[in-house]
Structures are given as C-alpha cells and as structure tokens.
Coordinates of N, CA, C and O in Angstrom, one line a residue:
M30 N 9.9 -16.1 16.1 CA 10.9 -16.4 15.0 C 10.8 -15.3 13.9 O 9.7 -15.0 13.5
C31 N 11.9 -14.9 13.4 CA 11.9 -13.9 12.4 C 12.0 -14.6 11.0 O 12.8 -15.6 10.8
S32 N 11.2 -14.2 10.1 CA 11.2 -14.8 8.8 C 11.8 -13.8 7.8 O 11.9 -12.6 8.0
D33 N 12.2 -14.3 6.6 CA 12.8 -13.5 5.6 C 11.6 -12.7 4.9 O 10.8 -13.4 4.2
L34 N 11.6 -11.4 5.0 CA 10.5 -10.6 4.5 C 10.5 -10.7 2.9 O 9.4 -10.5 2.3
A35 N 11.6 -11.1 2.3 CA 11.6 -11.2 0.9 C 10.7 -12.3 0.4 O 10.4 -12.3 -0.8
N36 N 10.4 -13.2 1.2 CA 9.5 -14.3 0.8 C 8.0 -14.0 0.9 O 7.2 -14.8 0.4
N37 N 7.6 -12.8 1.4 CA 6.2 -12.5 1.5 C 5.7 -12.2 0.1 O 6.3 -11.4 -0.6
L38 N 4.5 -12.8 -0.1 CA 3.9 -12.5 -1.4 C 3.0 -11.3 -1.4 O 2.4 -11.0 -0.3
P39 N 2.9 -10.6 -2.5 CA 2.0 -9.4 -2.5 C 0.5 -9.8 -2.1 O 0.0 -10.8 -2.6
G40 N -0.1 -9.0 -1.3 CA -1.5 -9.3 -0.9 C -1.7 -10.4 0.1 O -2.8 -10.7 0.4
A41 N -0.6 -11.0 0.6 CA -0.7 -12.2 1.4 C -1.5 -11.9 2.7 O -2.3 -12.7 3.1
S42 N -1.2 -10.8 3.3 CA -1.9 -10.5 4.6 C -3.4 -10.3 4.4 O -4.2 -10.9 5.1
A43 N -3.7 -9.5 3.4 CA -5.1 -9.3 3.1 C -5.8 -10.6 2.7 O -7.0 -10.9 3.1
R44 N -5.2 -11.4 1.9 CA -5.7 -12.7 1.4 C -6.0 -13.6 2.6 O -7.0 -14.3 2.7
R45 N -5.0 -13.6 3.5 CA -5.1 -14.5 4.7 C -6.4 -14.1 5.6 O -7.1 -14.9 6.0
K46 N -6.5 -12.7 5.7 CA -7.7 -12.2 6.5 C -9.0 -12.6 5.8 O -10.0 -13.0 6.4
A47 N -9.0 -12.4 4.5 CA -10.2 -12.8 3.7 C -10.5 -14.3 3.8 O -11.7 -14.7 4.1
D48 N -9.5 -15.1 3.8 CA -9.7 -16.6 3.9 C -10.2 -16.9 5.3 O -11.1 -17.8 5.4
E49 N -9.7 -16.3 6.3 CA -10.1 -16.5 7.7 C -11.6 -16.2 7.8 O -12.4 -16.9 8.4
L50 N -12.0 -15.0 7.3 CA -13.4 -14.6 7.4 C -14.3 -15.5 6.6 O -15.4 -15.9 7.1
K51 N -13.9 -16.0 5.5 CA -14.7 -16.9 4.7 C -14.8 -18.2 5.4 O -15.9 -18.8 5.4
A52 N -13.7 -18.7 6.0 CA -13.8 -20.0 6.7 C -14.7 -19.9 7.9 O -15.4 -20.9 8.3
A53 N -14.7 -18.8 8.6 CA -15.6 -18.6 9.8 C -17.1 -18.5 9.4 O -17.9 -18.9 10.2
S54 N -17.4 -18.1 8.2 CA -18.8 -18.0 7.8 C -18.9 -18.2 6.3 O -19.2 -17.3 5.5
P55 N -18.7 -19.5 5.8 CA -18.7 -19.7 4.4 C -20.1 -19.4 3.7 O -20.1 -18.9 2.6
G56 N -21.2 -19.6 4.4 CA -22.5 -19.3 3.8 C -22.6 -17.8 3.6 O -23.2 -17.4 2.6
R57 N -22.2 -17.0 4.5 CA -22.3 -15.6 4.4 C -21.4 -15.1 3.2 O -21.8 -14.2 2.5
A58 N -20.2 -15.7 3.1 CA -19.3 -15.3 2.0 C -20.0 -15.6 0.7 O -19.9 -14.8 -0.3
F59 N -20.6 -16.8 0.6 CA -21.3 -17.2 -0.7 C -22.4 -16.2 -1.0 O -22.5 -15.7 -2.1
L60 N -23.3 -15.9 0.0 CA -24.4 -15.1 -0.2 C -24.0 -13.6 -0.6 O -24.6 -13.0 -1.4
S61 N -23.0 -13.2 0.1 CA -22.5 -11.8 -0.2 C -22.1 -11.6 -1.6 O -22.3 -10.6 -2.3
R62 N -21.4 -12.7 -2.2 CA -21.0 -12.6 -3.6 C -22.2 -12.7 -4.5 O -22.3 -12.0 -5.5
L63 N -23.1 -13.6 -4.2 CA -24.3 -13.9 -5.0 C -25.1 -12.6 -5.0 O -25.6 -12.2 -6.1
L64 N -25.3 -11.9 -3.9 CA -26.1 -10.7 -3.8 C -25.3 -9.4 -4.0 O -25.9 -8.3 -3.9
N65 N -24.0 -9.5 -4.3 CA -23.1 -8.4 -4.5 C -23.2 -7.4 -3.3 O -23.3 -6.2 -3.5
V66 N -23.1 -8.0 -2.1 CA -23.1 -7.2 -0.9 C -21.6 -7.1 -0.4 O -20.9 -8.1 -0.4
N67 N -21.2 -5.9 0.0 CA -19.9 -5.7 0.4 C -19.7 -6.1 1.9 O -20.5 -5.8 2.7
T68 N -18.7 -6.9 2.1 CA -18.4 -7.4 3.5 C -16.9 -7.3 3.7 O -16.2 -7.0 2.8
D69 N -16.5 -7.5 5.0 CA -15.1 -7.4 5.3 C -14.3 -8.4 4.5 O -13.2 -8.1 4.0
E70 N -14.9 -9.6 4.3 CA -14.2 -10.6 3.6 C -14.0 -10.2 2.1 O -12.9 -10.3 1.6
R71 N -15.0 -9.6 1.5 CA -14.8 -9.2 0.1 C -13.9 -8.0 0.0 O -13.1 -7.9 -0.9
S72 N -13.9 -7.1 1.0 CA -13.0 -5.9 1.0 C -11.5 -6.4 1.1 O -10.7 -5.9 0.4
F73 N -11.3 -7.4 2.0 CA -9.9 -7.9 2.1 C -9.5 -8.6 0.8 O -8.3 -8.4 0.3
R74 N -10.4 -9.3 0.2 CA -10.0 -10.0 -1.1 C -9.8 -9.0 -2.2 O -8.8 -9.1 -2.9
K75 N -10.6 -7.9 -2.3 CA -10.4 -6.9 -3.2 C -9.0 -6.2 -3.0 O -8.3 -5.9 -3.9
G76 N -8.7 -5.9 -1.7 CA -7.4 -5.3 -1.4 C -6.3 -6.2 -1.8 O -5.3 -5.7 -2.3
S77 N -6.4 -7.5 -1.6 CA -5.3 -8.4 -2.0 C -5.1 -8.3 -3.5 O -4.0 -8.3 -3.9
K78 N -6.2 -8.3 -4.3 CA -6.0 -8.2 -5.7 C -5.4 -6.9 -6.1 O -4.6 -6.9 -7.1
G79 N -5.7 -5.8 -5.4 CA -5.1 -4.5 -5.7 C -3.6 -4.6 -5.4 O -2.8 -4.1 -6.2
E80 N -3.2 -5.2 -4.3 CA -1.8 -5.3 -4.0 C -1.0 -6.1 -5.0 O 0.1 -5.8 -5.3
E81 N -1.6 -7.2 -5.5 CA -1.0 -8.0 -6.5 C -0.8 -7.2 -7.8 O 0.2 -7.3 -8.4
E82 N -1.8 -6.4 -8.2 CA -1.7 -5.5 -9.4 C -0.5 -4.5 -9.2 O 0.3 -4.3 -10.1
V83 N -0.5 -3.9 -8.1 CA 0.6 -2.9 -7.8 C 2.0 -3.6 -7.9 O 2.9 -3.1 -8.4
A84 N 2.1 -4.8 -7.3 CA 3.3 -5.5 -7.3 C 3.8 -5.8 -8.7 O 5.0 -5.7 -9.1
R85 N 2.8 -6.1 -9.6 CA 3.1 -6.3 -11.0 C 3.7 -5.1 -11.6 O 4.7 -5.1 -12.4
R86 N 3.1 -3.9 -11.3 CA 3.6 -2.7 -11.8 C 5.0 -2.3 -11.3 O 5.8 -1.8 -12.0
L87 N 5.3 -2.7 -10.1 CA 6.6 -2.4 -9.5 C 7.7 -3.2 -10.1 O 8.9 -2.8 -10.0
R88 N 7.4 -4.3 -10.8 CA 8.4 -5.1 -11.5 C 9.1 -4.3 -12.6 O 10.2 -4.7 -13.0
A89 N 8.5 -3.2 -13.0 CA 9.1 -2.3 -14.0 C 10.3 -1.5 -13.5 O 11.1 -0.9 -14.3
L90 N 10.5 -1.5 -12.2 CA 11.6 -0.7 -11.6 C 12.9 -1.4 -11.9 O 13.0 -2.6 -12.1
S91 N 14.0 -0.6 -12.0 CA 15.3 -1.1 -12.3 C 15.8 -2.0 -11.2 O 15.2 -2.0 -10.1
S92 N 16.9 -2.7 -11.5 CA 17.4 -3.7 -10.5 C 18.0 -3.0 -9.3 O 18.4 -3.7 -8.3
E93 N 18.1 -1.7 -9.3 CA 18.6 -1.0 -8.1 C 17.6 -0.9 -7.0 O 17.9 -0.6 -5.9
W94 N 16.4 -1.3 -7.3 CA 15.3 -1.2 -6.3 C 15.0 -2.5 -5.7 O 15.1 -3.6 -6.4
R95 N 14.6 -2.5 -4.5 CA 14.1 -3.7 -3.8 C 12.7 -3.5 -3.3 O 12.3 -2.4 -2.8
V96 N 11.8 -4.5 -3.4 CA 10.4 -4.4 -3.0 C 10.1 -5.5 -2.1 O 10.3 -6.7 -2.4
L97 N 9.6 -5.2 -0.9 CA 9.1 -6.2 0.0 C 7.6 -6.0 0.1 O 7.0 -4.9 0.0
H98 N 6.9 -7.1 0.4 CA 5.4 -7.1 0.4 C 4.8 -7.6 1.7 O 5.5 -8.4 2.4
A99 N 3.6 -7.1 2.1 CA 2.9 -7.6 3.2 C 3.7 -7.7 4.5 O 3.8 -8.8 5.0
I100 N 4.2 -6.6 4.9 CA 5.1 -6.6 6.1 C 4.3 -6.2 7.3 O 3.8 -5.1 7.4
Q101 N 4.1 -7.2 8.2 CA 3.3 -7.0 9.4 C 4.1 -6.0 10.3 O 5.3 -6.3 10.6
V102 N 3.4 -5.0 10.8 CA 4.1 -4.0 11.7 C 3.4 -3.8 13.1 O 3.8 -3.0 13.8
S103 N 2.4 -4.7 13.3 CA 1.8 -4.6 14.7 C 1.2 -6.0 15.0 O 1.0 -6.8 14.1
E104 N 1.0 -6.2 16.3 CA 0.4 -7.4 16.8 C -1.0 -7.6 16.3 O -1.5 -8.7 16.2
A105 N -1.7 -6.4 16.0 CA -3.1 -6.5 15.6 C -3.2 -6.9 14.1 O -4.3 -7.1 13.6
G106 N -2.0 -7.0 13.4 CA -2.1 -7.5 12.1 C -1.9 -6.4 11.0 O -2.0 -6.6 9.8
T107 N -1.7 -5.1 11.5 CA -1.5 -4.0 10.5 C -0.3 -4.4 9.7 O 0.7 -4.8 10.2
D108 N -0.4 -4.1 8.4 CA 0.8 -4.4 7.5 C 1.0 -3.3 6.6 O 0.1 -2.4 6.3
I109 N 2.2 -3.2 6.0 CA 2.6 -2.3 5.0 C 2.5 -3.1 3.7 O 3.1 -4.2 3.6
D110 N 1.6 -2.7 2.8 CA 1.4 -3.4 1.5 C 2.7 -3.7 0.8 O 3.0 -4.8 0.4
H111 N 3.5 -2.6 0.6 CA 4.8 -2.7 -0.1 C 5.8 -1.7 0.5 O 5.4 -0.6 0.7
L112 N 7.0 -2.2 0.7 CA 8.1 -1.3 1.2 C 9.1 -1.3 0.0 O 9.6 -2.4 -0.4
V113 N 9.3 -0.1 -0.6 CA 10.1 0.0 -1.7 C 11.4 0.8 -1.4 O 11.3 1.9 -0.8
I114 N 12.5 0.2 -1.6 CA 13.8 0.8 -1.3 C 14.7 0.9 -2.5 O 14.9 -0.1 -3.2
G115 N 15.2 2.1 -2.7 CA 16.1 2.3 -3.9 C 16.9 3.5 -3.8 O 17.0 4.2 -2.8
P116 N 17.5 3.9 -4.9 CA 18.4 5.1 -4.9 C 17.7 6.4 -4.5 O 18.4 7.3 -4.0
A117 N 16.4 6.5 -4.6 CA 15.7 7.7 -4.3 C 15.2 7.7 -2.8 O 14.6 8.6 -2.4
G118 N 15.4 6.6 -2.1 CA 14.9 6.5 -0.7 C 14.1 5.3 -0.4 O 14.1 4.3 -1.1
V119 N 13.3 5.4 0.7 CA 12.5 4.3 1.1 C 11.0 4.8 1.1 O 10.7 5.9 1.6
Y120 N 10.1 4.0 0.6 CA 8.7 4.3 0.5 C 7.8 3.2 1.0 O 8.1 2.1 0.7
S121 N 6.8 3.6 1.8 CA 5.8 2.7 2.2 C 4.6 2.9 1.3 O 4.0 4.0 1.3
L122 N 4.2 1.9 0.6 CA 3.1 2.0 -0.3 C 1.8 1.4 0.3 O 1.9 0.2 0.7
N123 N 0.8 2.1 0.3 CA -0.5 1.7 0.7 C -1.5 1.6 -0.5 O -1.8 2.7 -1.0
T124 N -1.8 0.4 -0.9 CA -2.7 0.3 -2.1 C -4.1 0.4 -1.7 O -4.6 -0.2 -0.8
K125 N -4.9 1.2 -2.5 CA -6.3 1.3 -2.4 C -7.0 0.9 -3.7 O -6.9 1.6 -4.7
N126 N -7.7 -0.2 -3.6 CA -8.4 -0.7 -4.8 C -9.9 -0.2 -4.9 O -10.7 -0.8 -4.1
H127 N -10.1 0.8 -5.7 CA -11.5 1.3 -5.9 C -11.8 1.4 -7.4 O -12.1 2.5 -7.9
L128 N -11.6 0.3 -8.1 CA -11.7 0.3 -9.5 C -13.1 0.8 -10.0 O -13.2 1.3 -11.1
N129 N -14.1 0.6 -9.2 CA -15.5 1.0 -9.6 C -15.9 2.3 -8.9 O -17.1 2.5 -8.8
A130 N -15.0 3.1 -8.5 CA -15.3 4.3 -7.7 C -14.5 5.5 -8.2 O -13.6 5.3 -9.0
N131 N -15.0 6.6 -7.8 CA -14.3 7.9 -8.1 C -13.6 8.3 -6.8 O -14.2 8.4 -5.7
V132 N -12.3 8.6 -6.9 CA -11.5 9.0 -5.8 C -11.1 10.5 -6.0 O -10.6 10.9 -7.1
W133 N -11.2 11.3 -5.0 CA -10.9 12.7 -5.0 C -9.9 13.0 -3.9 O -10.1 12.6 -2.8
V134 N -8.9 13.8 -4.2 CA -7.8 14.1 -3.3 C -7.6 15.6 -3.2 O -7.6 16.3 -4.2
S135 N -7.5 16.1 -2.0 CA -7.1 17.4 -1.7 C -5.9 17.4 -0.8 O -5.4 16.3 -0.4
D136 N -5.4 18.6 -0.4 CA -4.2 18.6 0.5 C -4.6 18.0 1.9 O -3.6 17.7 2.6
K137 N -5.8 17.9 2.3 CA -6.2 17.5 3.6 C -7.1 16.3 3.7 O -7.3 15.7 4.8
V138 N -7.7 15.9 2.6 CA -8.6 14.8 2.7 C -8.7 14.0 1.4 O -8.3 14.5 0.3
I139 N -9.0 12.7 1.5 CA -9.3 11.8 0.4 C -10.8 11.4 0.5 O -11.2 11.0 1.6
M140 N -11.5 11.4 -0.6 CA -12.9 10.9 -0.6 C -13.0 9.8 -1.7 O -12.5 10.0 -2.8
V141 N -13.8 8.8 -1.3 CA -14.2 7.8 -2.3 C -15.7 7.9 -2.5 O -16.5 7.7 -1.5
N142 N -16.1 8.2 -3.7 CA -17.5 8.4 -4.0 C -18.2 9.4 -3.1 O -19.3 9.2 -2.6
G143 N -17.4 10.5 -2.7 CA -18.0 11.5 -1.9 C -17.9 11.3 -0.4 O -18.3 12.1 0.4
K144 N -17.3 10.1 0.0 CA -17.2 9.8 1.5 C -15.8 9.9 1.9 O -14.9 9.3 1.3
K145 N -15.5 10.7 3.0 CA -14.2 10.8 3.5 C -13.7 9.5 4.0 O -14.4 8.7 4.6
V146 N -12.4 9.2 3.7 CA -11.7 7.9 4.2 C -10.4 8.3 4.9 O -9.8 9.3 4.6
P147 N -10.0 7.5 5.9 CA -8.8 7.8 6.7 C -7.5 7.4 6.1 O -6.5 7.2 6.8
Y148 N -7.4 7.4 4.8 CA -6.2 6.9 4.1 C -4.9 7.7 4.4 O -3.8 7.2 4.5
L149 N -5.1 9.1 4.5 CA -3.9 9.9 4.8 C -3.4 9.6 6.2 O -2.2 9.4 6.3
R150 N -4.2 9.6 7.2 CA -3.8 9.2 8.5 C -3.1 7.9 8.6 O -2.1 7.7 9.2
N151 N -3.8 6.9 8.0 CA -3.2 5.5 8.0 C -1.9 5.4 7.3 O -1.0 4.7 7.8
S152 N -1.7 6.1 6.2 CA -0.4 6.0 5.5 C 0.7 6.7 6.3 O 1.8 6.3 6.3
R153 N 0.3 7.9 6.9 CA 1.3 8.5 7.8 C 1.8 7.6 8.9 O 3.0 7.5 9.2
S154 N 0.8 6.9 9.5 CA 1.1 6.0 10.6 C 2.0 4.8 10.1 O 3.0 4.5 10.7
E155 N 1.7 4.3 8.9 CA 2.5 3.2 8.4 C 4.0 3.7 8.0 O 4.9 3.0 8.3
G156 N 4.1 4.9 7.5 CA 5.4 5.4 7.2 C 6.2 5.7 8.4 O 7.4 5.4 8.5
S157 N 5.5 6.2 9.5 CA 6.2 6.4 10.7 C 6.7 5.1 11.4 O 7.8 5.0 11.9
K158 N 5.8 4.1 11.4 CA 6.2 2.8 11.9 C 7.4 2.2 11.2 O 8.3 1.7 11.8
A159 N 7.3 2.3 9.8 CA 8.4 1.7 9.0 C 9.7 2.5 9.3 O 10.8 1.9 9.5
S160 N 9.6 3.8 9.5 CA 10.8 4.6 9.7 C 11.4 4.2 11.1 O 12.6 4.0 11.2
K161 N 10.6 4.0 12.1 CA 11.1 3.6 13.4 C 11.7 2.3 13.4 O 12.8 2.0 14.0
L162 N 11.1 1.3 12.8 CA 11.6 -0.1 12.7 C 12.9 -0.1 11.9 O 13.9 -0.8 12.4
L163 N 13.0 0.6 10.8 CA 14.2 0.6 10.0 C 15.4 1.3 10.7 O 16.5 0.9 10.7
T164 N 15.0 2.4 11.4 CA 16.0 3.2 12.1 C 16.6 2.4 13.2 O 17.9 2.3 13.4
R165 N 15.8 1.7 14.0 CA 16.3 0.8 15.0 C 17.1 -0.3 14.5 O 18.2 -0.6 15.0
T166 N 16.7 -0.9 13.4 CA 17.4 -2.1 12.8 C 18.8 -1.6 12.2 O 19.8 -2.3 12.3
C167 N 18.8 -0.5 11.5 CA 20.0 0.0 10.7 C 21.0 0.7 11.6 O 22.1 0.8 11.3
G168 N 20.5 1.3 12.7 CA 21.4 2.1 13.6 C 21.6 3.5 13.1 O 22.5 4.2 13.6
F169 N 20.9 3.9 12.1 CA 20.9 5.3 11.7 C 19.5 5.7 11.2 O 18.7 4.8 10.9
Q170 N 19.2 7.0 11.1 CA 17.9 7.5 10.8 C 17.5 7.1 9.4 O 18.3 7.4 8.4
V171 N 16.4 6.5 9.2 CA 15.9 6.1 7.9 C 14.5 6.8 7.8 O 13.6 6.4 8.5
E172 N 14.4 7.7 6.9 CA 13.1 8.4 6.6 C 12.4 7.5 5.6 O 12.9 7.0 4.6
V173 N 11.1 7.4 5.8 CA 10.2 6.6 4.9 C 9.1 7.5 4.4 O 8.4 8.1 5.2
Q174 N 9.0 7.6 3.1 CA 7.9 8.4 2.5 C 6.7 7.6 2.3 O 6.7 6.6 1.6
P175 N 5.6 8.0 3.0 CA 4.3 7.3 2.7 C 3.7 7.7 1.3 O 3.7 8.8 0.9
V176 N 3.2 6.6 0.6 CA 2.6 6.8 -0.7 C 1.3 6.0 -0.7 O 1.3 4.8 -0.3
I177 N 0.3 6.6 -1.2 CA -1.0 5.9 -1.4 C -1.1 5.7 -2.9 O -1.0 6.6 -3.8
V178 N -1.2 4.4 -3.3 CA -1.4 4.0 -4.7 C -2.8 3.7 -5.0 O -3.4 2.8 -4.4
V179 N -3.4 4.5 -5.8 CA -4.9 4.4 -6.0 C -5.2 3.7 -7.3 O -4.7 4.0 -8.4
M180 N -6.2 2.8 -7.2 CA -6.8 2.1 -8.4 C -8.2 2.6 -8.3 O -8.9 2.4 -7.4
A181 N -8.7 3.3 -9.4 CA -10.0 3.9 -9.4 C -10.5 4.1 -10.8 O -9.7 4.2 -11.7
R182 N -11.8 4.2 -10.9 CA -12.4 4.6 -12.2 C -11.9 5.9 -12.6 O -11.6 6.2 -13.7
S183 N -11.9 6.9 -11.6 CA -11.3 8.2 -11.8 C -10.6 8.7 -10.6 O -11.1 8.4 -9.5
L184 N -9.5 9.3 -10.8 CA -8.7 9.9 -9.7 C -8.5 11.4 -10.0 O -7.9 11.8 -11.0
T185 N -9.1 12.2 -9.1 CA -9.1 13.6 -9.3 C -8.2 14.2 -8.2 O -8.5 14.0 -7.0
I186 N -7.1 14.9 -8.5 CA -6.3 15.4 -7.5 C -6.4 17.0 -7.6 O -5.9 17.6 -8.5
K187 N -7.1 17.5 -6.6 CA -7.3 19.0 -6.5 C -6.2 19.6 -5.7 O -6.0 20.9 -5.7
G188 N -5.5 18.9 -4.9 CA -4.4 19.4 -4.0 C -3.6 18.2 -3.6 O -4.0 17.1 -3.5
H189 N -2.3 18.5 -3.3 CA -1.4 17.5 -2.8 C -1.1 17.6 -1.3 O -0.7 18.6 -0.9
P190 N -1.3 16.5 -0.6 CA -1.0 16.5 0.8 C 0.5 16.7 0.9 O 1.3 16.3 0.1
L191 N 1.0 17.4 2.0 CA 2.4 17.8 2.1 C 3.2 16.6 2.4 O 4.4 16.6 2.0
D192 N 2.7 15.6 3.2 CA 3.6 14.6 3.7 C 3.2 13.2 3.2 O 3.9 12.2 3.5
V193 N 2.3 13.1 2.3 CA 1.9 11.8 1.7 C 1.7 12.0 0.2 O 1.0 12.9 -0.2
V194 N 2.3 11.1 -0.6 CA 2.2 11.2 -2.0 C 1.0 10.3 -2.4 O 0.8 9.2 -1.9
V195 N 0.2 10.8 -3.4 CA -0.9 10.0 -3.9 C -0.7 9.9 -5.4 O -0.5 10.9 -6.1
V196 N -0.6 8.6 -5.9 CA -0.3 8.4 -7.3 C -1.2 7.2 -7.8 O -1.5 6.3 -7.0
S197 N -1.5 7.2 -9.1 CA -2.3 6.1 -9.6 C -1.4 4.9 -9.8 O -0.2 5.0 -10.0
R198 N -2.0 3.7 -9.8 CA -1.3 2.5 -10.0 C -0.5 2.4 -11.3 O 0.6 1.9 -11.4
K199 N -1.1 3.1 -12.4 CA -0.4 3.1 -13.7 C 0.8 3.9 -13.7 O 1.7 3.7 -14.5
R200 N 1.0 4.8 -12.8 CA 2.1 5.7 -12.8 C 3.2 5.4 -11.7 O 4.2 6.0 -11.6
I201 N 2.9 4.4 -10.8 CA 3.7 4.3 -9.6 C 5.2 3.9 -10.0 O 6.1 4.5 -9.4
A202 N 5.4 3.0 -10.8 CA 6.8 2.6 -11.2 C 7.6 3.8 -11.8 O 8.7 4.1 -11.5
R203 N 6.9 4.5 -12.7 CA 7.5 5.7 -13.4 C 7.8 6.8 -12.4 O 8.8 7.4 -12.4
W204 N 6.8 7.0 -11.5 CA 7.0 8.0 -10.5 C 8.2 7.7 -9.6 O 9.1 8.6 -9.3
L205 N 8.3 6.5 -9.1 CA 9.4 6.1 -8.2 C 10.7 6.2 -8.9 O 11.7 6.8 -8.4
G206 N 10.8 5.7 -10.2 CA 12.0 5.8 -10.9 C 12.4 7.2 -11.3 O 13.6 7.4 -11.5
G207 N 11.5 8.1 -11.3 CA 11.8 9.5 -11.6 C 12.2 10.3 -10.4 O 12.6 11.5 -10.5
Q208 N 12.2 9.8 -9.2 CA 12.6 10.5 -8.0 C 14.1 10.7 -8.0 O 14.9 9.9 -8.4
T209 N 14.6 11.8 -7.4 CA 16.0 12.2 -7.3 C 16.7 11.2 -6.3 O 16.2 10.9 -5.3
T210 N 17.9 10.8 -6.8 CA 18.7 9.9 -5.9 C 19.1 10.6 -4.6 O 19.5 11.8 -4.6
S211 N 18.8 9.9 -3.5 CA 19.1 10.5 -2.2 C 19.9 9.6 -1.3 O 20.5 10.0 -0.3
L212 N 20.0 8.3 -1.6 CA 20.7 7.4 -0.8 C 22.1 7.2 -1.4 O 22.3 7.0 -2.5
T213 N 23.1 7.4 -0.5 CA 24.5 7.2 -0.9 C 24.9 5.8 -0.7 O 24.2 5.1 0.1
P214 N 25.9 5.3 -1.3 CA 26.3 3.9 -1.1 C 26.5 3.5 0.4 O 26.2 2.5 0.8
D215 N 27.1 4.4 1.2 CA 27.3 4.1 2.6 C 26.0 4.1 3.4 O 25.9 3.5 4.5
R216 N 24.9 4.7 2.9 CA 23.6 4.6 3.5 C 22.6 3.8 2.8 O 21.5 3.8 3.0
N217 N 23.1 3.0 1.9 CA 22.3 2.1 1.1 C 22.2 0.7 1.7 O 21.7 -0.2 1.1
S218 N 22.7 0.6 2.9 CA 22.6 -0.7 3.6 C 21.3 -1.2 4.0 O 21.1 -2.3 4.4
V219 N 20.2 -0.3 3.9 CA 18.9 -0.8 4.2 C 18.4 -1.7 3.1 O 17.5 -2.4 3.2
V220 N 19.1 -1.6 1.9 CA 18.7 -2.5 0.8 C 19.2 -3.9 1.1 O 18.8 -4.9 1.0

C-alpha cells in the first residue's frame, strides 16, 4: 500500500531503527548511555535528532518549496532524509550529525575526526535512486542534486566535490533559496 509521503515526520526512519534496537536490547541501550559508548542505537537516535534540526531549518524556505522527509527507497530500509523540491530543482538531502566532531571535505573525500566516511558515495546513490523513481513516476527526466547537510563542531571545506554539494545546517535554507530557478511551470508537476 502506498502512503502519502507528506505525512512522514523528519527523522522517523532513523528514530524507528533506534527504537527497534533499544527494544531488542534495553539493557545494552541503558548501559551505552550510562557509559557514553557509541552503539548503532545511539547513532540512529543522533541521526534522527539531526534530521529534525535540518527540517526546522528548511521551514525558512518560501512557500514555493516542498519538503518531504524520511522517504524509504529500498527494501533494506535505506531512506532519503529530506527531498526538497522547488523553483531551483530537486535535491536529496543527507543529514550528518557530528556536533562534537570536526568534519573535513575535499573534492574526493569527507573525513570525520580524521577518518574517511562513505558520505559522498551514499549521497550519490540516494540522488540517483530519487532521480530514477521520480523520472518513472513523472514520465519525464527528473535530475536530483545530492546534498550533504553537515552538523559539526567545525566544517572545513578544502575542495568541492563535483557532483555532491556539502553545506552546513545553518546555511542550508539560504543556500537552497539562492539557487537559480530551473524548473518551469510545465515541469513543476513533481511538486
């Protein structure tokens, strides 16, 4: 059964995964919080909070924009944190919550506290999946721009990836609103 994606709450998918992990092992969840140990359950919960924060920021967009949250795109549970559709195009936003970490970006890699992470690859994949799904649904080619929204103690951008935009959570609404209009009224039916 197909549900109305507009009803999805920000962070819902990550929160659901965190709740499932906590229910499967409540003692472990309690001890990990008590001892400040990182677990999958805590990572999903932190991700959910990051998605909620970015959703709050996206409310600053004008009424021409539509935002959908927590869109499942695979049977394995992969989801797009936010799909943003407006006059400047379609964007798949992947939120990364690293408030207590340093994030470094170059044209080919992203590192969190000096460790390489697969965020560029994952965001490319999400953008491609969204483009294929929207193209099939709309009946015309829909390009989707992958965007990584970073929450970090510090964000250092030494180079810009060619096909993925990296922007801080504080700048996301302003960045989107500043993009050049590319959708014409006859092609705005994805909204």
